[in-house]
């Protein structure tokens, strides 16, 4: 039997030198604190909401137009401590779907303030009633952003966006964060990293990574280039066992989206 275990490229562990110990080289220290406090940004109090709307196919155009008008109206009103970070239609993945990412500056109090104001906004209430006729289903999640990711900022296009979603094994969020805090540097050269988030309310132990690319060919080239950088393969090796399920959506920005 060979005295070596062969893993991903550049990962060779000698059994005689302690193969089992190498598996736990990135073991995190146990800490008595919520992972939301350990992994999220301390210098901001931003809370994010992501919405997934499954739209009746025949209503997609009307839905996009109406969403555009209402979001513009909300942005013009400085009394609302919220903003649309990005709005997209899914291109590859679940079809006839709209995805919206909102930011609440001020955390949960800002979210509560917005909800109270929206419930008294007759234009918004009319929009919500009309929108309900266009939808098949909808869901949302409240998110925090990882401290080591970029804060999403408006960008010009044209771009396509990839939303990669990871369902993690419960109890592994801190280990995921530790690995990606080291790995994110391998995915910054082409300015593709837009934002990284983890759920607080909704389906838990869920991570969303948002990436921007010029087109699908650029996406392939950028992802292939990461494998040529020493250290990227190590990140993949240590994070793959943490994942229960993963999904990729390719999305096209809506006309009014700040992320184009």
PDB file of C-alpha atoms in Angstrom:
ATOM      1  CA  UNK A   1       0.000   0.000   0.000  1.00  0.00           C
ATOM      2  CA  UNK A   2       1.315   3.465  -0.870  1.00  0.00           C
ATOM      3  CA  UNK A   3       2.402   5.521   2.214  1.00  0.00           C
ATOM      4  CA  UNK A   4       0.715   8.557   0.669  1.00  0.00           C
ATOM      5  CA  UNK A   5      -2.905   9.617   0.285  1.00  0.00           C
ATOM      6  CA  UNK A   6      -3.463  11.547  -2.903  1.00  0.00           C
ATOM      7  CA  UNK A   7      -6.071  14.326  -2.621  1.00  0.00           C
ATOM      8  CA  UNK A   8      -6.697  17.334  -4.879  1.00  0.00           C
ATOM      9  CA  UNK A   9      -3.668  18.768  -6.742  1.00  0.00           C
ATOM     10  CA  UNK A  10      -0.813  19.786  -4.402  1.00  0.00           C
ATOM     11  CA  UNK A  11      -2.341  17.883  -1.435  1.00  0.00           C
ATOM     12  CA  UNK A  12      -0.154  14.885  -0.503  1.00  0.00           C
ATOM     13  CA  UNK A  13      -0.150  13.680   3.098  1.00  0.00           C
ATOM     14  CA  UNK A  14       2.305  11.152   4.495  1.00  0.00           C
ATOM     15  CA  UNK A  15       0.630   8.513   6.660  1.00  0.00           C
ATOM     16  CA  UNK A  16       3.820   8.159   8.692  1.00  0.00           C
ATOM     17  CA  UNK A  17       3.743  11.879   9.494  1.00  0.00           C
ATOM     18  CA  UNK A  18       0.165  11.814  10.747  1.00  0.00           C
ATOM     19  CA  UNK A  19      -2.447  11.715   7.999  1.00  0.00           C
ATOM     20  CA  UNK A  20      -5.351  12.061  10.424  1.00  0.00           C
ATOM     21  CA  UNK A  21      -3.906  15.208  11.980  1.00  0.00           C
ATOM     22  CA  UNK A  22      -3.664  16.816   8.538  1.00  0.00           C
ATOM     23  CA  UNK A  23      -7.405  16.454   8.078  1.00  0.00           C
ATOM     24  CA  UNK A  24      -7.940  18.790  11.029  1.00  0.00           C
ATOM     25  CA  UNK A  25      -5.294  21.360  10.169  1.00  0.00           C
ATOM     26  CA  UNK A  26      -7.977  24.038   9.767  1.00  0.00           C
ATOM     27  CA  UNK A  27     -10.044  23.105  12.822  1.00  0.00           C
ATOM     28  CA  UNK A  28     -11.514  26.234  14.346  1.00  0.00           C
ATOM     29  CA  UNK A  29     -11.338  27.088  18.010  1.00  0.00           C
ATOM     30  CA  UNK A  30     -14.536  26.550  19.936  1.00  0.00           C
ATOM     31  CA  UNK A  31     -16.064  29.892  20.898  1.00  0.00           C
ATOM     32  CA  UNK A  32     -19.041  30.736  23.051  1.00  0.00           C
ATOM     33  CA  UNK A  33     -20.711  33.261  20.799  1.00  0.00           C
ATOM     34  CA  UNK A  34     -23.278  33.269  17.995  1.00  0.00           C
ATOM     35  CA  UNK A  35     -21.750  32.792  14.549  1.00  0.00           C
ATOM     36  CA  UNK A  36     -23.604  35.940  13.443  1.00  0.00           C
ATOM     37  CA  UNK A  37     -21.417  37.939  15.844  1.00  0.00           C
ATOM     38  CA  UNK A  38     -18.218  36.182  14.830  1.00  0.00           C
ATOM     39  CA  UNK A  39     -18.659  36.341  11.051  1.00  0.00           C
ATOM     40  CA  UNK A  40     -20.583  39.531  10.245  1.00  0.00           C
ATOM     41  CA  UNK A  41     -19.250  43.054   9.770  1.00  0.00           C
ATOM     42  CA  UNK A  42     -18.803  45.048  12.978  1.00  0.00           C
ATOM     43  CA  UNK A  43     -18.469  48.498  11.396  1.00  0.00           C
ATOM     44  CA  UNK A  44     -21.948  48.433   9.828  1.00  0.00           C
ATOM     45  CA  UNK A  45     -25.382  47.435  11.051  1.00  0.00           C
ATOM     46  CA  UNK A  46     -26.706  46.427   7.646  1.00  0.00           C
ATOM     47  CA  UNK A  47     -29.360  43.768   7.352  1.00  0.00           C
ATOM     48  CA  UNK A  48     -30.208  42.244   3.976  1.00  0.00           C
ATOM     49  CA  UNK A  49     -33.339  40.621   2.641  1.00  0.00           C
ATOM     50  CA  UNK A  50     -33.403  38.404  -0.412  1.00  0.00           C
ATOM     51  CA  UNK A  51     -36.701  37.684  -2.160  1.00  0.00           C
ATOM     52  CA  UNK A  52     -37.453  34.898  -4.624  1.00  0.00           C
ATOM     53  CA  UNK A  53     -40.631  35.463  -6.650  1.00  0.00           C
ATOM     54  CA  UNK A  54     -41.864  32.752  -9.013  1.00  0.00           C
ATOM     55  CA  UNK A  55     -43.926  34.621 -11.591  1.00  0.00           C
ATOM     56  CA  UNK A  56     -46.613  33.372 -13.945  1.00  0.00           C
ATOM     57  CA  UNK A  57     -44.874  33.230 -17.358  1.00  0.00           C
ATOM     58  CA  UNK A  58     -47.478  35.420 -19.026  1.00  0.00           C
ATOM     59  CA  UNK A  59     -47.046  38.092 -16.332  1.00  0.00           C
ATOM     60  CA  UNK A  60     -43.259  38.453 -16.364  1.00  0.00           C
ATOM     61  CA  UNK A  61     -43.089  41.629 -18.428  1.00  0.00           C
ATOM     62  CA  UNK A  62     -45.838  43.364 -16.434  1.00  0.00           C
ATOM     63  CA  UNK A  63     -44.241  42.244 -13.160  1.00  0.00           C
ATOM     64  CA  UNK A  64     -40.855  43.715 -14.121  1.00  0.00           C
ATOM     65  CA  UNK A  65     -42.407  47.019 -15.184  1.00  0.00           C
ATOM     66  CA  UNK A  66     -44.448  47.355 -11.997  1.00  0.00           C
ATOM     67  CA  UNK A  67     -41.493  46.434  -9.763  1.00  0.00           C
ATOM     68  CA  UNK A  68     -39.390  49.062 -11.527  1.00  0.00           C
ATOM     69  CA  UNK A  69     -41.934  51.806 -10.860  1.00  0.00           C
ATOM     70  CA  UNK A  70     -42.456  50.971  -7.179  1.00  0.00           C
ATOM     71  CA  UNK A  71     -38.764  50.566  -6.362  1.00  0.00           C
ATOM     72  CA  UNK A  72     -37.992  53.930  -7.966  1.00  0.00           C
ATOM     73  CA  UNK A  73     -40.722  55.510  -5.849  1.00  0.00           C
ATOM     74  CA  UNK A  74     -39.291  54.024  -2.637  1.00  0.00           C
ATOM     75  CA  UNK A  75     -35.783  55.213  -3.511  1.00  0.00           C
ATOM     76  CA  UNK A  76     -37.015  58.752  -3.985  1.00  0.00           C
ATOM     77  CA  UNK A  77     -38.401  58.793  -0.436  1.00  0.00           C
ATOM     78  CA  UNK A  78     -35.593  59.457   2.069  1.00  0.00           C
ATOM     79  CA  UNK A  79     -37.856  58.393   4.939  1.00  0.00           C
ATOM     80  CA  UNK A  80     -37.361  54.726   4.083  1.00  0.00           C
ATOM     81  CA  UNK A  81     -34.076  53.342   5.546  1.00  0.00           C
ATOM     82  CA  UNK A  82     -33.844  50.699   2.829  1.00  0.00           C
ATOM     83  CA  UNK A  83     -32.577  50.376  -0.709  1.00  0.00           C
ATOM     84  CA  UNK A  84     -32.601  47.850  -3.521  1.00  0.00           C
ATOM     85  CA  UNK A  85     -29.106  46.432  -3.976  1.00  0.00           C
ATOM     86  CA  UNK A  86     -30.036  44.442  -7.059  1.00  0.00           C
ATOM     87  CA  UNK A  87     -32.971  42.957  -8.966  1.00  0.00           C
ATOM     88  CA  UNK A  88     -32.686  40.160 -11.507  1.00  0.00           C
ATOM     89  CA  UNK A  89     -34.552  37.656 -13.620  1.00  0.00           C
ATOM     90  CA  UNK A  90     -33.202  34.114 -13.532  1.00  0.00           C
ATOM     91  CA  UNK A  91     -31.742  33.093 -16.876  1.00  0.00           C
ATOM     92  CA  UNK A  92     -30.441  29.615 -16.038  1.00  0.00           C
ATOM     93  CA  UNK A  93     -31.889  27.863 -13.033  1.00  0.00           C
ATOM     94  CA  UNK A  94     -35.514  28.137 -11.959  1.00  0.00           C
ATOM     95  CA  UNK A  95     -37.343  29.835 -14.816  1.00  0.00           C
ATOM     96  CA  UNK A  96     -39.757  32.789 -14.667  1.00  0.00           C
ATOM     97  CA  UNK A  97     -38.225  33.875 -11.399  1.00  0.00           C
ATOM     98  CA  UNK A  98     -37.349  37.310 -10.036  1.00  0.00           C
ATOM     99  CA  UNK A  99     -34.714  37.808  -7.338  1.00  0.00           C
ATOM    100  CA  UNK A 100     -34.455  41.009  -5.299  1.00  0.00           C
ATOM    101  CA  UNK A 101     -31.757  41.915  -2.758  1.00  0.00           C
ATOM    102  CA  UNK A 102     -32.565  44.709  -0.275  1.00  0.00           C
ATOM    103  CA  UNK A 103     -30.344  46.444   2.280  1.00  0.00           C
ATOM    104  CA  UNK A 104     -31.667  47.915   5.534  1.00  0.00           C
ATOM    105  CA  UNK A 105     -29.277  50.471   7.007  1.00  0.00           C
ATOM    106  CA  UNK A 106     -29.787  50.114  10.724  1.00  0.00           C
ATOM    107  CA  UNK A 107     -30.520  46.414  11.057  1.00  0.00           C
ATOM    108  CA  UNK A 108     -33.732  45.046  12.516  1.00  0.00           C
ATOM    109  CA  UNK A 109     -35.059  48.435  13.723  1.00  0.00           C
ATOM    110  CA  UNK A 110     -34.770  49.746  10.144  1.00  0.00           C
ATOM    111  CA  UNK A 111     -36.594  46.670   8.834  1.00  0.00           C
ATOM    112  CA  UNK A 112     -39.410  47.173  11.347  1.00  0.00           C
ATOM    113  CA  UNK A 113     -39.642  50.878  10.519  1.00  0.00           C
ATOM    114  CA  UNK A 114     -39.930  50.101   6.807  1.00  0.00           C
ATOM    115  CA  UNK A 115     -42.645  47.521   7.355  1.00  0.00           C
ATOM    116  CA  UNK A 116     -44.708  49.944   9.417  1.00  0.00           C
ATOM    117  CA  UNK A 117     -44.378  52.690   6.796  1.00  0.00           C
ATOM    118  CA  UNK A 118     -45.130  50.359   3.888  1.00  0.00           C
ATOM    119  CA  UNK A 119     -48.299  49.153   5.599  1.00  0.00           C
ATOM    120  CA  UNK A 120     -49.516  52.771   5.525  1.00  0.00           C
ATOM    121  CA  UNK A 121     -48.352  53.445   1.953  1.00  0.00           C
ATOM    122  CA  UNK A 122     -51.408  53.175  -0.280  1.00  0.00           C
ATOM    123  CA  UNK A 123     -49.340  52.992  -3.480  1.00  0.00           C
ATOM    124  CA  UNK A 124     -47.331  50.076  -2.116  1.00  0.00           C
ATOM    125  CA  UNK A 125     -50.438  48.291  -0.817  1.00  0.00           C
ATOM    126  CA  UNK A 126     -52.032  48.568  -4.263  1.00  0.00           C
ATOM    127  CA  UNK A 127     -48.821  47.246  -5.829  1.00  0.00           C
ATOM    128  CA  UNK A 128     -48.729  44.290  -3.435  1.00  0.00           C
ATOM    129  CA  UNK A 129     -52.343  43.409  -4.217  1.00  0.00           C
ATOM    130  CA  UNK A 130     -51.748  43.574  -7.966  1.00  0.00           C
ATOM    131  CA  UNK A 131     -48.477  41.663  -7.645  1.00  0.00           C
ATOM    132  CA  UNK A 132     -50.214  38.807  -5.842  1.00  0.00           C
ATOM    133  CA  UNK A 133     -52.193  38.095  -9.017  1.00  0.00           C
ATOM    134  CA  UNK A 134     -48.937  37.600 -10.944  1.00  0.00           C
ATOM    135  CA  UNK A 135     -47.141  35.226  -8.578  1.00  0.00           C
ATOM    136  CA  UNK A 136     -47.135  31.455  -8.284  1.00  0.00           C
ATOM    137  CA  UNK A 137     -45.110  31.443  -5.067  1.00  0.00           C
ATOM    138  CA  UNK A 138     -42.623  33.557  -3.147  1.00  0.00           C
ATOM    139  CA  UNK A 139     -40.191  33.277  -0.257  1.00  0.00           C
ATOM    140  CA  UNK A 140     -37.689  35.514   1.489  1.00  0.00           C
ATOM    141  CA  UNK A 141     -34.735  35.287   3.862  1.00  0.00           C
ATOM    142  CA  UNK A 142     -33.005  37.756   6.167  1.00  0.00           C
ATOM    143  CA  UNK A 143     -29.228  37.802   5.740  1.00  0.00           C
ATOM    144  CA  UNK A 144     -26.046  39.189   7.236  1.00  0.00           C
ATOM    145  CA  UNK A 145     -22.939  39.819   5.139  1.00  0.00           C
ATOM    146  CA  UNK A 146     -19.645  38.080   5.798  1.00  0.00           C
ATOM    147  CA  UNK A 147     -17.037  40.474   7.198  1.00  0.00           C
ATOM    148  CA  UNK A 148     -14.386  39.470   4.638  1.00  0.00           C
ATOM    149  CA  UNK A 149     -16.549  40.024   1.519  1.00  0.00           C
ATOM    150  CA  UNK A 150     -17.007  43.225  -0.436  1.00  0.00           C
ATOM    151  CA  UNK A 151     -20.048  45.291   0.459  1.00  0.00           C
ATOM    152  CA  UNK A 152     -22.257  45.255  -2.669  1.00  0.00           C
ATOM    153  CA  UNK A 153     -22.017  48.533  -4.553  1.00  0.00           C
ATOM    154  CA  UNK A 154     -23.689  49.689  -7.782  1.00  0.00           C
ATOM    155  CA  UNK A 155     -21.810  48.739 -10.926  1.00  0.00           C
ATOM    156  CA  UNK A 156     -22.277  49.453 -14.592  1.00  0.00           C
ATOM    157  CA  UNK A 157     -22.918  46.729 -17.123  1.00  0.00           C
ATOM    158  CA  UNK A 158     -23.630  44.801 -19.036  1.00  0.00           C
ATOM    159  CA  UNK A 159     -22.957  41.862 -16.701  1.00  0.00           C
ATOM    160  CA  UNK A 160     -24.475  38.552 -15.860  1.00  0.00           C
ATOM    161  CA  UNK A 161     -24.677  37.525 -12.216  1.00  0.00           C
ATOM    162  CA  UNK A 162     -24.287  34.161 -10.590  1.00  0.00           C
ATOM    163  CA  UNK A 163     -25.931  33.441  -7.257  1.00  0.00           C
ATOM    164  CA  UNK A 164     -24.327  30.343  -5.770  1.00  0.00           C
ATOM    165  CA  UNK A 165     -26.249  28.966  -2.803  1.00  0.00           C
ATOM    166  CA  UNK A 166     -24.815  26.459  -0.338  1.00  0.00           C
ATOM    167  CA  UNK A 167     -26.781  24.499   2.246  1.00  0.00           C
ATOM    168  CA  UNK A 168     -24.233  23.746   4.963  1.00  0.00           C
ATOM    169  CA  UNK A 169     -24.091  20.982   7.526  1.00  0.00           C
ATOM    170  CA  UNK A 170     -25.461  22.506  10.767  1.00  0.00           C
ATOM    171  CA  UNK A 171     -22.653  23.638  13.047  1.00  0.00           C
ATOM    172  CA  UNK A 172     -20.128  24.334  10.257  1.00  0.00           C
ATOM    173  CA  UNK A 173     -20.762  28.025   9.497  1.00  0.00           C
ATOM    174  CA  UNK A 174     -17.691  29.279  11.382  1.00  0.00           C
ATOM    175  CA  UNK A 175     -15.438  26.729   9.691  1.00  0.00           C
ATOM    176  CA  UNK A 176     -16.873  27.826   6.317  1.00  0.00           C
ATOM    177  CA  UNK A 177     -16.155  31.458   7.180  1.00  0.00           C
ATOM    178  CA  UNK A 178     -12.609  30.718   8.303  1.00  0.00           C
ATOM    179  CA  UNK A 179     -11.802  28.981   5.029  1.00  0.00           C
ATOM    180  CA  UNK A 180     -13.414  31.603   2.803  1.00  0.00           C
ATOM    181  CA  UNK A 181     -11.720  34.439   4.692  1.00  0.00           C
ATOM    182  CA  UNK A 182      -8.479  33.007   3.306  1.00  0.00           C
ATOM    183  CA  UNK A 183      -9.873  31.970  -0.082  1.00  0.00           C
ATOM    184  CA  UNK A 184     -11.637  35.155  -1.194  1.00  0.00           C
ATOM    185  CA  UNK A 185      -8.307  36.674  -2.291  1.00  0.00           C
ATOM    186  CA  UNK A 186      -8.148  34.099  -5.105  1.00  0.00           C
ATOM    187  CA  UNK A 187     -11.424  35.436  -6.564  1.00  0.00           C
ATOM    188  CA  UNK A 188     -10.819  39.199  -6.640  1.00  0.00           C
ATOM    189  CA  UNK A 189      -8.585  39.813  -9.659  1.00  0.00           C
ATOM    190  CA  UNK A 190     -11.412  40.342 -12.171  1.00  0.00           C
ATOM    191  CA  UNK A 191     -13.641  42.225  -9.724  1.00  0.00           C
ATOM    192  CA  UNK A 192     -16.088  39.332  -9.868  1.00  0.00           C
ATOM    193  CA  UNK A 193     -16.866  39.154  -6.140  1.00  0.00           C
ATOM    194  CA  UNK A 194     -20.044  41.136  -5.391  1.00  0.00           C
ATOM    195  CA  UNK A 195     -21.193  39.956  -1.968  1.00  0.00           C
ATOM    196  CA  UNK A 196     -21.315  37.049   0.468  1.00  0.00           C
ATOM    197  CA  UNK A 197     -24.172  36.441   2.899  1.00  0.00           C
ATOM    198  CA  UNK A 198     -25.527  33.925   5.385  1.00  0.00           C
ATOM    199  CA  UNK A 199     -29.092  33.486   6.598  1.00  0.00           C
ATOM    200  CA  UNK A 200     -30.424  34.658   9.937  1.00  0.00           C
ATOM    201  CA  UNK A 201     -34.125  33.991   9.338  1.00  0.00           C
ATOM    202  CA  UNK A 202     -35.555  31.587   6.787  1.00  0.00           C
ATOM    203  CA  UNK A 203     -33.772  28.392   5.820  1.00  0.00           C
ATOM    204  CA  UNK A 204     -30.796  28.297   8.191  1.00  0.00           C
ATOM    205  CA  UNK A 205     -27.145  27.412   7.537  1.00  0.00           C
ATOM    206  CA  UNK A 206     -27.616  28.778   4.045  1.00  0.00           C
ATOM    207  CA  UNK A 207     -24.858  30.772   2.326  1.00  0.00           C
ATOM    208  CA  UNK A 208     -25.228  32.958  -0.782  1.00  0.00           C
ATOM    209  CA  UNK A 209     -22.216  34.071  -2.846  1.00  0.00           C
ATOM    210  CA  UNK A 210     -22.958  36.648  -5.534  1.00  0.00           C
ATOM    211  CA  UNK A 211     -20.581  37.004  -8.505  1.00  0.00           C
ATOM    212  CA  UNK A 212     -20.541  39.235 -11.595  1.00  0.00           C
ATOM    213  CA  UNK A 213     -19.114  38.311 -15.010  1.00  0.00           C
ATOM    214  CA  UNK A 214     -19.101  39.890 -18.433  1.00  0.00           C
ATOM    215  CA  UNK A 215     -20.643  36.753 -19.951  1.00  0.00           C
ATOM    216  CA  UNK A 216     -20.660  32.964 -19.579  1.00  0.00           C
ATOM    217  CA  UNK A 217     -17.299  32.595 -21.316  1.00  0.00           C
ATOM    218  CA  UNK A 218     -15.752  35.087 -18.903  1.00  0.00           C
ATOM    219  CA  UNK A 219     -17.245  33.125 -16.020  1.00  0.00           C
ATOM    220  CA  UNK A 220     -15.626  29.903 -17.231  1.00  0.00           C
ATOM    221  CA  UNK A 221     -12.233  31.538 -17.753  1.00  0.00           C
ATOM    222  CA  UNK A 222     -12.295  33.266 -14.356  1.00  0.00           C
ATOM    223  CA  UNK A 223     -13.243  30.098 -12.501  1.00  0.00           C
ATOM    224  CA  UNK A 224     -10.624  28.043 -14.364  1.00  0.00           C
ATOM    225  CA  UNK A 225      -7.959  30.634 -13.516  1.00  0.00           C
ATOM    226  CA  UNK A 226      -8.638  30.186  -9.796  1.00  0.00           C
ATOM    227  CA  UNK A 227      -7.452  26.581 -10.005  1.00  0.00           C
ATOM    228  CA  UNK A 228      -4.040  27.754 -11.221  1.00  0.00           C
ATOM    229  CA  UNK A 229      -3.466  29.697  -7.981  1.00  0.00           C
ATOM    230  CA  UNK A 230      -1.741  27.834  -5.200  1.00  0.00           C
ATOM    231  CA  UNK A 231      -4.093  27.554  -2.252  1.00  0.00           C
ATOM    232  CA  UNK A 232      -7.447  27.576  -4.041  1.00  0.00           C
ATOM    233  CA  UNK A 233      -7.532  23.778  -4.231  1.00  0.00           C
ATOM    234  CA  UNK A 234      -6.920  23.613  -0.478  1.00  0.00           C
ATOM    235  CA  UNK A 235      -9.974  25.792   0.145  1.00  0.00           C
ATOM    236  CA  UNK A 236     -12.139  23.535  -2.013  1.00  0.00           C
ATOM    237  CA  UNK A 237     -10.776  20.454  -0.250  1.00  0.00           C
ATOM    238  CA  UNK A 238     -11.742  21.742   3.194  1.00  0.00           C
ATOM    239  CA  UNK A 239     -15.107  23.291   2.318  1.00  0.00           C
ATOM    240  CA  UNK A 240     -16.632  20.519   0.200  1.00  0.00           C
ATOM    241  CA  UNK A 241     -17.352  18.257   3.225  1.00  0.00           C
ATOM    242  CA  UNK A 242     -19.264  21.143   4.850  1.00  0.00           C
ATOM    243  CA  UNK A 243     -21.854  21.277   2.021  1.00  0.00           C
ATOM    244  CA  UNK A 244     -25.097  19.311   2.014  1.00  0.00           C
ATOM    245  CA  UNK A 245     -26.495  20.835  -1.167  1.00  0.00           C
ATOM    246  CA  UNK A 246     -25.521  23.557  -3.635  1.00  0.00           C
ATOM    247  CA  UNK A 247     -27.244  25.473  -6.419  1.00  0.00           C
ATOM    248  CA  UNK A 248     -26.226  27.959  -9.095  1.00  0.00           C
ATOM    249  CA  UNK A 249     -28.453  30.602 -10.701  1.00  0.00           C
ATOM    250  CA  UNK A 250     -27.377  32.722 -13.659  1.00  0.00           C
ATOM    251  CA  UNK A 251     -29.300  35.988 -13.546  1.00  0.00           C
ATOM    252  CA  UNK A 252     -29.849  38.991 -15.810  1.00  0.00           C
ATOM    253  CA  UNK A 253     -30.261  42.418 -14.149  1.00  0.00           C
ATOM    254  CA  UNK A 254     -33.621  44.126 -14.440  1.00  0.00           C
ATOM    255  CA  UNK A 255     -33.613  47.533 -16.070  1.00  0.00           C
ATOM    256  CA  UNK A 256     -33.773  49.438 -12.756  1.00  0.00           C
ATOM    257  CA  UNK A 257     -31.229  47.317 -10.856  1.00  0.00           C
ATOM    258  CA  UNK A 258     -28.285  49.259  -9.346  1.00  0.00           C
ATOM    259  CA  UNK A 259     -26.165  46.192 -10.147  1.00  0.00           C
ATOM    260  CA  UNK A 260     -26.054  46.106 -13.953  1.00  0.00           C
TER     261      UNK A 260
END
